[in-house]
JSON list of C-alpha atoms in Angstrom, two decimals:
[
{"chain": "A", "resi": 17, "resn": "TYR", "atom": "CA", "xyz": [44.85, -41.42, 31.16]},
{"chain": "A", "resi": 18, "resn": "ASN", "atom": "CA", "xyz": [44.48, -43.84, 28.29]},
{"chain": "A", "resi": 19, "resn": "GLY", "atom": "CA", "xyz": [47.35, -42.08, 26.46]},
{"chain": "A", "resi": 20, "resn": "GLN", "atom": "CA", "xyz": [45.63, -38.78, 26.03]},
{"chain": "A", "resi": 21, "resn": "ILE", "atom": "CA", "xyz": [45.51, -35.29, 27.75]},
{"chain": "A", "resi": 22, "resn": "PRO", "atom": "CA", "xyz": [43.02, -34.55, 29.09]},
{"chain": "A", "resi": 23, "resn": "GLY", "atom": "CA", "xyz": [41.87, -38.11, 29.80]},
{"chain": "A", "resi": 24, "resn": "PRO", "atom": "CA", "xyz": [38.77, -39.53, 28.07]},
{"chain": "A", "resi": 25, "resn": "GLU", "atom": "CA", "xyz": [35.54, -37.61, 28.55]},
{"chain": "A", "resi": 26, "resn": "LEU", "atom": "CA", "xyz": [33.24, -39.75, 30.70]},
{"chain": "A", "resi": 27, "resn": "ARG", "atom": "CA", "xyz": [29.50, -39.01, 30.13]},
{"chain": "A", "resi": 28, "resn": "VAL", "atom": "CA", "xyz": [26.91, -40.25, 32.56]},
{"chain": "A", "resi": 29, "resn": "ARG", "atom": "CA", "xyz": [23.37, -39.43, 33.67]},
{"chain": "A", "resi": 30, "resn": "PRO", "atom": "CA", "xyz": [21.70, -39.19, 37.04]},
{"chain": "A", "resi": 31, "resn": "GLY", "atom": "CA", "xyz": [20.89, -42.71, 38.27]},
{"chain": "A", "resi": 32, "resn": "ASP", "atom": "CA", "xyz": [23.63, -44.40, 36.26]},
{"chain": "A", "resi": 33, "resn": "ARG", "atom": "CA", "xyz": [25.79, -47.01, 38.06]},
{"chain": "A", "resi": 34, "resn": "VAL", "atom": "CA", "xyz": [29.45, -46.26, 37.17]},
{"chain": "A", "resi": 35, "resn": "ARG", "atom": "CA", "xyz": [32.47, -48.50, 37.36]},
{"chain": "A", "resi": 36, "resn": "ILE", "atom": "CA", "xyz": [35.89, -47.09, 36.61]},
{"chain": "A", "resi": 37, "resn": "VAL", "atom": "CA", "xyz": [38.89, -49.41, 36.69]},
{"chain": "A", "resi": 38, "resn": "LEU", "atom": "CA", "xyz": [42.20, -47.63, 37.36]},
{"chain": "A", "resi": 39, "resn": "ARG", "atom": "CA", "xyz": [45.19, -49.66, 36.28]},
{"chain": "A", "resi": 40, "resn": "ASN", "atom": "CA", "xyz": [48.44, -48.07, 37.42]},
{"chain": "A", "resi": 41, "resn": "HIS", "atom": "CA", "xyz": [51.00, -48.21, 34.58]},
{"chain": "A", "resi": 42, "resn": "ILE", "atom": "CA", "xyz": [53.18, -45.40, 35.93]},
{"chain": "A", "resi": 43, "resn": "ASP", "atom": "CA", "xyz": [56.31, -45.82, 38.09]},
{"chain": "A", "resi": 44, "resn": "GLN", "atom": "CA", "xyz": [54.81, -44.34, 41.28]},
{"chain": "A", "resi": 45, "resn": "PRO", "atom": "CA", "xyz": [51.63, -44.82, 43.35]},
{"chain": "A", "resi": 46, "resn": "THR", "atom": "CA", "xyz": [48.49, -43.04, 42.19]},
{"chain": "A", "resi": 47, "resn": "VAL", "atom": "CA", "xyz": [44.77, -42.77, 42.90]},
{"chain": "A", "resi": 48, "resn": "LEU", "atom": "CA", "xyz": [41.73, -41.37, 41.07]},
{"chain": "A", "resi": 49, "resn": "HIS", "atom": "CA", "xyz": [39.79, -38.57, 42.80]},
{"chain": "A", "resi": 50, "resn": "LEU", "atom": "CA", "xyz": [36.32, -37.78, 41.41]},
{"chain": "A", "resi": 51, "resn": "HIS", "atom": "CA", "xyz": [36.25, -34.11, 42.18]},
{"chain": "A", "resi": 52, "resn": "GLY", "atom": "CA", "xyz": [32.73, -32.85, 43.16]},
{"chain": "A", "resi": 53, "resn": "ILE", "atom": "CA", "xyz": [30.89, -36.16, 42.66]},
{"chain": "A", "resi": 54, "resn": "SER", "atom": "CA", "xyz": [28.95, -37.42, 45.63]},
{"chain": "A", "resi": 55, "resn": "LEU", "atom": "CA", "xyz": [30.13, -40.98, 46.47]},
{"chain": "A", "resi": 56, "resn": "ALA", "atom": "CA", "xyz": [31.08, -43.24, 49.33]},
{"chain": "A", "resi": 57, "resn": "ASN", "atom": "CA", "xyz": [34.25, -42.23, 51.17]},
{"chain": "A", "resi": 58, "resn": "ALA", "atom": "CA", "xyz": [35.99, -45.46, 50.15]},
{"chain": "A", "resi": 59, "resn": "MET", "atom": "CA", "xyz": [35.68, -44.37, 46.51]},
{"chain": "A", "resi": 60, "resn": "ASP", "atom": "CA", "xyz": [36.94, -40.76, 47.01]},
{"chain": "A", "resi": 61, "resn": "GLY", "atom": "CA", "xyz": [40.56, -41.39, 46.00]},
{"chain": "A", "resi": 62, "resn": "VAL", "atom": "CA", "xyz": [42.36, -39.44, 48.72]},
{"chain": "A", "resi": 63, "resn": "PRO", "atom": "CA", "xyz": [45.48, -41.47, 49.55]},
{"chain": "A", "resi": 64, "resn": "TYR", "atom": "CA", "xyz": [45.97, -42.54, 53.19]},
{"chain": "A", "resi": 65, "resn": "VAL", "atom": "CA", "xyz": [42.64, -40.85, 54.09]},
{"chain": "A", "resi": 66, "resn": "THR", "atom": "CA", "xyz": [39.89, -42.64, 52.09]},
{"chain": "A", "resi": 67, "resn": "GLN", "atom": "CA", "xyz": [41.93, -45.32, 50.33]},
{"chain": "A", "resi": 68, "resn": "ASP", "atom": "CA", "xyz": [45.43, -46.73, 50.03]},
{"chain": "A", "resi": 69, "resn": "PRO", "atom": "CA", "xyz": [47.42, -45.66, 46.99]},
{"chain": "A", "resi": 70, "resn": "VAL", "atom": "CA", "xyz": [47.29, -47.87, 43.94]},
{"chain": "A", "resi": 71, "resn": "MET", "atom": "CA", "xyz": [50.82, -49.10, 43.57]},
{"chain": "A", "resi": 72, "resn": "PRO", "atom": "CA", "xyz": [52.61, -49.49, 40.22]},
{"chain": "A", "resi": 73, "resn": "GLY", "atom": "CA", "xyz": [51.24, -52.59, 38.38]},
{"chain": "A", "resi": 74, "resn": "GLU", "atom": "CA", "xyz": [48.12, -52.77, 40.57]},
{"chain": "A", "resi": 75, "resn": "SER", "atom": "CA", "xyz": [44.55, -51.69, 39.92]},
{"chain": "A", "resi": 76, "resn": "PHE", "atom": "CA", "xyz": [41.53, -50.35, 41.86]},
{"chain": "A", "resi": 77, "resn": "THR", "atom": "CA", "xyz": [37.84, -50.28, 40.85]},
{"chain": "A", "resi": 78, "resn": "TYR", "atom": "CA", "xyz": [35.81, -47.18, 41.68]},
{"chain": "A", "resi": 79, "resn": "GLU", "atom": "CA", "xyz": [32.05, -47.79, 41.76]},
{"chain": "A", "resi": 80, "resn": "PHE", "atom": "CA", "xyz": [29.21, -45.32, 42.44]},
{"chain": "A", "resi": 81, "resn": "GLU", "atom": "CA", "xyz": [25.72, -44.24, 41.46]},
{"chain": "A", "resi": 82, "resn": "VAL", "atom": "CA", "xyz": [25.37, -40.82, 39.96]},
{"chain": "A", "resi": 83, "resn": "ILE", "atom": "CA", "xyz": [23.15, -38.63, 42.24]},
{"chain": "A", "resi": 84, "resn": "ASP", "atom": "CA", "xyz": [24.55, -35.21, 41.31]},
{"chain": "A", "resi": 85, "resn": "PRO", "atom": "CA", "xyz": [22.87, -32.70, 39.03]},
{"chain": "A", "resi": 86, "resn": "PRO", "atom": "CA", "xyz": [23.95, -32.18, 35.42]},
{"chain": "A", "resi": 87, "resn": "GLY", "atom": "CA", "xyz": [27.22, -30.33, 34.82]},
{"chain": "A", "resi": 88, "resn": "MET", "atom": "CA", "xyz": [30.96, -30.82, 34.55]},
{"chain": "A", "resi": 89, "resn": "TYR", "atom": "CA", "xyz": [32.83, -32.66, 37.23]},
{"chain": "A", "resi": 90, "resn": "VAL", "atom": "CA", "xyz": [36.51, -33.59, 37.06]},
{"chain": "A", "resi": 91, "resn": "TYR", "atom": "CA", "xyz": [38.58, -36.68, 37.79]},
{"chain": "A", "resi": 92, "resn": "HIS", "atom": "CA", "xyz": [42.27, -36.39, 38.56]},
{"chain": "A", "resi": 93, "resn": "SER", "atom": "CA", "xyz": [45.17, -38.01, 40.45]},
{"chain": "A", "resi": 94, "resn": "HIS", "atom": "CA", "xyz": [45.28, -37.07, 44.06]},
{"chain": "A", "resi": 95, "resn": "PHE", "atom": "CA", "xyz": [48.73, -38.59, 44.74]},
{"chain": "A", "resi": 96, "resn": "ASN", "atom": "CA", "xyz": [51.76, -36.39, 44.09]},
{"chain": "A", "resi": 97, "resn": "SER", "atom": "CA", "xyz": [49.14, -34.15, 42.44]},
{"chain": "A", "resi": 98, "resn": "ALA", "atom": "CA", "xyz": [51.47, -31.32, 41.36]},
{"chain": "A", "resi": 99, "resn": "GLU", "atom": "CA", "xyz": [53.50, -33.75, 39.22]},
{"chain": "A", "resi": 100, "resn": "GLN", "atom": "CA", "xyz": [50.83, -36.22, 38.18]},
{"chain": "A", "resi": 101, "resn": "VAL", "atom": "CA", "xyz": [48.15, -33.72, 37.31]},
{"chain": "A", "resi": 102, "resn": "GLY", "atom": "CA", "xyz": [50.75, -31.47, 35.77]},
{"chain": "A", "resi": 103, "resn": "ARG", "atom": "CA", "xyz": [51.69, -34.34, 33.47]},
{"chain": "A", "resi": 104, "resn": "GLY", "atom": "CA", "xyz": [48.08, -34.87, 32.37]},
{"chain": "A", "resi": 105, "resn": "LEU", "atom": "CA", "xyz": [46.35, -37.21, 34.81]},
{"chain": "A", "resi": 106, "resn": "TYR", "atom": "CA", "xyz": [43.00, -35.44, 34.71]},
{"chain": "A", "resi": 107, "resn": "GLY", "atom": "CA", "xyz": [39.83, -35.49, 32.69]},
{"chain": "A", "resi": 108, "resn": "PRO", "atom": "CA", "xyz": [36.19, -34.43, 32.42]},
{"chain": "A", "resi": 109, "resn": "LEU", "atom": "CA", "xyz": [33.23, -36.28, 33.87]},
{"chain": "A", "resi": 110, "resn": "ILE", "atom": "CA", "xyz": [30.05, -34.83, 32.42]},
{"chain": "A", "resi": 111, "resn": "VAL", "atom": "CA", "xyz": [26.71, -35.55, 34.08]},
{"chain": "A", "resi": 112, "resn": "GLU", "atom": "CA", "xyz": [24.23, -35.08, 31.28]},
{"chain": "A", "resi": 113, "resn": "PRO", "atom": "CA", "xyz": [20.59, -34.18, 31.83]},
{"chain": "A", "resi": 114, "resn": "ALA", "atom": "CA", "xyz": [18.39, -37.24, 32.12]},
{"chain": "A", "resi": 115, "resn": "ASN", "atom": "CA", "xyz": [16.43, -36.32, 28.99]},
{"chain": "A", "resi": 116, "resn": "ASP", "atom": "CA", "xyz": [19.50, -35.56, 26.80]},
{"chain": "A", "resi": 117, "resn": "SER", "atom": "CA", "xyz": [18.57, -31.84, 26.71]},
{"chain": "A", "resi": 118, "resn": "TRP", "atom": "CA", "xyz": [20.60, -28.96, 28.24]},
{"chain": "A", "resi": 119, "resn": "ARG", "atom": "CA", "xyz": [17.59, -26.73, 27.65]},
{"chain": "A", "resi": 120, "resn": "GLN", "atom": "CA", "xyz": [16.11, -27.61, 31.07]},
{"chain": "A", "resi": 121, "resn": "ILE", "atom": "CA", "xyz": [19.40, -26.35, 32.66]},
{"chain": "A", "resi": 122, "resn": "TYR", "atom": "CA", "xyz": [20.35, -23.34, 30.51]},
{"chain": "A", "resi": 123, "resn": "GLY", "atom": "CA", "xyz": [17.18, -22.34, 28.69]},
{"chain": "A", "resi": 124, "resn": "VAL", "atom": "CA", "xyz": [18.61, -23.14, 25.26]},
{"chain": "A", "resi": 125, "resn": "GLU", "atom": "CA", "xyz": [19.91, -26.20, 23.45]},
{"chain": "A", "resi": 126, "resn": "PRO", "atom": "CA", "xyz": [23.58, -25.65, 22.56]},
{"chain": "A", "resi": 127, "resn": "ASP", "atom": "CA", "xyz": [24.66, -26.03, 18.93]},
{"chain": "A", "resi": 128, "resn": "ALA", "atom": "CA", "xyz": [28.14, -27.07, 20.05]},
{"chain": "A", "resi": 129, "resn": "GLU", "atom": "CA", "xyz": [29.57, -28.46, 23.29]},
{"chain": "A", "resi": 130, "resn": "TYR", "atom": "CA", "xyz": [33.16, -28.49, 24.50]},
{"chain": "A", "resi": 131, "resn": "SER", "atom": "CA", "xyz": [35.09, -29.54, 27.58]},
{"chain": "A", "resi": 132, "resn": "LEU", "atom": "CA", "xyz": [38.07, -27.14, 28.22]},
{"chain": "A", "resi": 133, "resn": "PHE", "atom": "CA", "xyz": [40.74, -27.37, 30.90]},
{"chain": "A", "resi": 134, "resn": "THR", "atom": "CA", "xyz": [42.93, -24.42, 31.69]},
{"chain": "A", "resi": 135, "resn": "GLY", "atom": "CA", "xyz": [46.27, -25.24, 33.23]},
{"chain": "A", "resi": 136, "resn": "ASP", "atom": "CA", "xyz": [50.00, -24.67, 33.39]},
{"chain": "A", "resi": 137, "resn": "GLY", "atom": "CA", "xyz": [52.23, -25.99, 30.67]},
{"chain": "A", "resi": 138, "resn": "PRO", "atom": "CA", "xyz": [55.94, -25.78, 29.93]},
{"chain": "A", "resi": 139, "resn": "LEU", "atom": "CA", "xyz": [55.30, -22.60, 27.94]},
{"chain": "A", "resi": 140, "resn": "GLY", "atom": "CA", "xyz": [52.88, -21.13, 30.59]},
{"chain": "A", "resi": 141, "resn": "PHE", "atom": "CA", "xyz": [49.13, -21.07, 30.07]},
{"chain": "A", "resi": 142, "resn": "ALA", "atom": "CA", "xyz": [47.70, -24.26, 28.54]},
{"chain": "A", "resi": 143, "resn": "LEU", "atom": "CA", "xyz": [44.33, -25.32, 27.17]},
{"chain": "A", "resi": 144, "resn": "ASN", "atom": "CA", "xyz": [43.58, -29.06, 27.34]},
{"chain": "A", "resi": 145, "resn": "GLY", "atom": "CA", "xyz": [47.23, -29.71, 28.10]},
{"chain": "A", "resi": 146, "resn": "LYS", "atom": "CA", "xyz": [48.62, -27.78, 25.08]},
{"chain": "A", "resi": 147, "resn": "SER", "atom": "CA", "xyz": [50.10, -24.26, 24.72]},
{"chain": "A", "resi": 148, "resn": "PHE", "atom": "CA", "xyz": [49.50, -22.00, 21.77]},
{"chain": "A", "resi": 149, "resn": "PRO", "atom": "CA", "xyz": [49.96, -22.58, 18.79]},
{"chain": "A", "resi": 150, "resn": "ALA", "atom": "CA", "xyz": [49.20, -26.32, 19.43]},
{"chain": "A", "resi": 151, "resn": "THR", "atom": "CA", "xyz": [45.76, -25.58, 20.88]},
{"chain": "A", "resi": 152, "resn": "SER", "atom": "CA", "xyz": [42.60, -26.52, 19.04]},
{"chain": "A", "resi": 153, "resn": "PRO", "atom": "CA", "xyz": [40.10, -23.79, 18.22]},
{"chain": "A", "resi": 154, "resn": "LEU", "atom": "CA", "xyz": [36.51, -23.93, 19.49]},
{"chain": "A", "resi": 155, "resn": "THR", "atom": "CA", "xyz": [34.41, -23.30, 16.40]},
{"chain": "A", "resi": 156, "resn": "ALA", "atom": "CA", "xyz": [30.92, -21.88, 16.09]},
{"chain": "A", "resi": 157, "resn": "ASP", "atom": "CA", "xyz": [28.80, -20.21, 13.50]},
{"chain": "A", "resi": 158, "resn": "LEU", "atom": "CA", "xyz": [27.27, -16.75, 14.02]},
{"chain": "A", "resi": 159, "resn": "GLY", "atom": "CA", "xyz": [24.20, -17.14, 16.24]},
{"chain": "A", "resi": 160, "resn": "ASP", "atom": "CA", "xyz": [25.18, -20.50, 17.65]},
{"chain": "A", "resi": 161, "resn": "TRP", "atom": "CA", "xyz": [24.81, -21.23, 21.35]},
{"chain": "A", "resi": 162, "resn": "VAL", "atom": "CA", "xyz": [27.96, -22.94, 22.60]},
{"chain": "A", "resi": 163, "resn": "LEU", "atom": "CA", "xyz": [28.24, -24.78, 25.93]},
{"chain": "A", "resi": 164, "resn": "ILE", "atom": "CA", "xyz": [31.77, -24.81, 27.31]},
{"chain": "A", "resi": 165, "resn": "HIS", "atom": "CA", "xyz": [32.43, -27.06, 30.31]},
{"chain": "A", "resi": 166, "resn": "LEU", "atom": "CA", "xyz": [35.36, -25.15, 31.89]},
{"chain": "A", "resi": 167, "resn": "ALA", "atom": "CA", "xyz": [37.76, -26.25, 34.65]},
{"chain": "A", "resi": 168, "resn": "ASN", "atom": "CA", "xyz": [41.20, -25.19, 35.87]},
{"chain": "A", "resi": 169, "resn": "ASP", "atom": "CA", "xyz": [43.37, -28.21, 36.77]},
{"chain": "A", "resi": 170, "resn": "GLY", "atom": "CA", "xyz": [46.53, -26.13, 37.02]},
{"chain": "A", "resi": 171, "resn": "GLU", "atom": "CA", "xyz": [48.35, -24.78, 39.98]},
{"chain": "A", "resi": 172, "resn": "LEU", "atom": "CA", "xyz": [47.84, -21.15, 39.03]},
{"chain": "A", "resi": 173, "resn": "LEU", "atom": "CA", "xyz": [44.82, -18.86, 38.66]},
{"chain": "A", "resi": 174, "resn": "HIS", "atom": "CA", "xyz": [43.85, -18.39, 35.01]},
{"chain": "A", "resi": 175, "resn": "PRO", "atom": "CA", "xyz": [41.43, -15.65, 33.95]},
{"chain": "A", "resi": 176, "resn": "MET", "atom": "CA", "xyz": [39.64, -16.59, 30.80]},
{"chain": "A", "resi": 177, "resn": "HIS", "atom": "CA", "xyz": [38.09, -14.72, 27.86]},
{"chain": "A", "resi": 178, "resn": "LEU", "atom": "CA", "xyz": [37.01, -15.55, 24.34]},
{"chain": "A", "resi": 179, "resn": "HIS", "atom": "CA", "xyz": [37.93, -13.45, 21.33]},
{"chain": "A", "resi": 180, "resn": "GLY", "atom": "CA", "xyz": [34.98, -12.18, 19.33]},
{"chain": "A", "resi": 181, "resn": "PHE", "atom": "CA", "xyz": [32.26, -13.65, 21.54]},
{"chain": "A", "resi": 182, "resn": "HIS", "atom": "CA", "xyz": [30.37, -12.82, 24.73]},
{"chain": "A", "resi": 183, "resn": "PHE", "atom": "CA", "xyz": [29.75, -15.44, 27.31]},
{"chain": "A", "resi": 184, "resn": "THR", "atom": "CA", "xyz": [27.85, -15.96, 30.54]},
{"chain": "A", "resi": 185, "resn": "VAL", "atom": "CA", "xyz": [28.90, -17.97, 33.53]}
]
């Protein structure tokens, strides 16, 4: 989406009114499914169930009010998903705490925050659409608290670990 993999990080807060305009510039139908977000059925992006597919050259506007708790949610294509998501049509939707502080959720304020997608690439395991060595490191200083919003948008199961750090789910 917007020429990048993953798509742009969308950041919202509870109570926000959100409008997302999907313009289909690919050569096949598509839709946008907001995974995990509570919204009206007509905005759910499931082709032939909750909406008609968005045909090439057409657009569709998704509108909803954020009522979900803070955390990471995902948007992705739900039409020909194995191909379209596999080619990068996915991205993070972060619901931030209303007061701009993750402390109320996790008990600490992170020093760094990352969104990270695991998935399947042409060379196997991929992070944010890239396979090693093209992946970007997540950096932190000793003693930092790091918040990683983690999702798997691939077709395979991906166990995850970090080198040199301990983490809690």
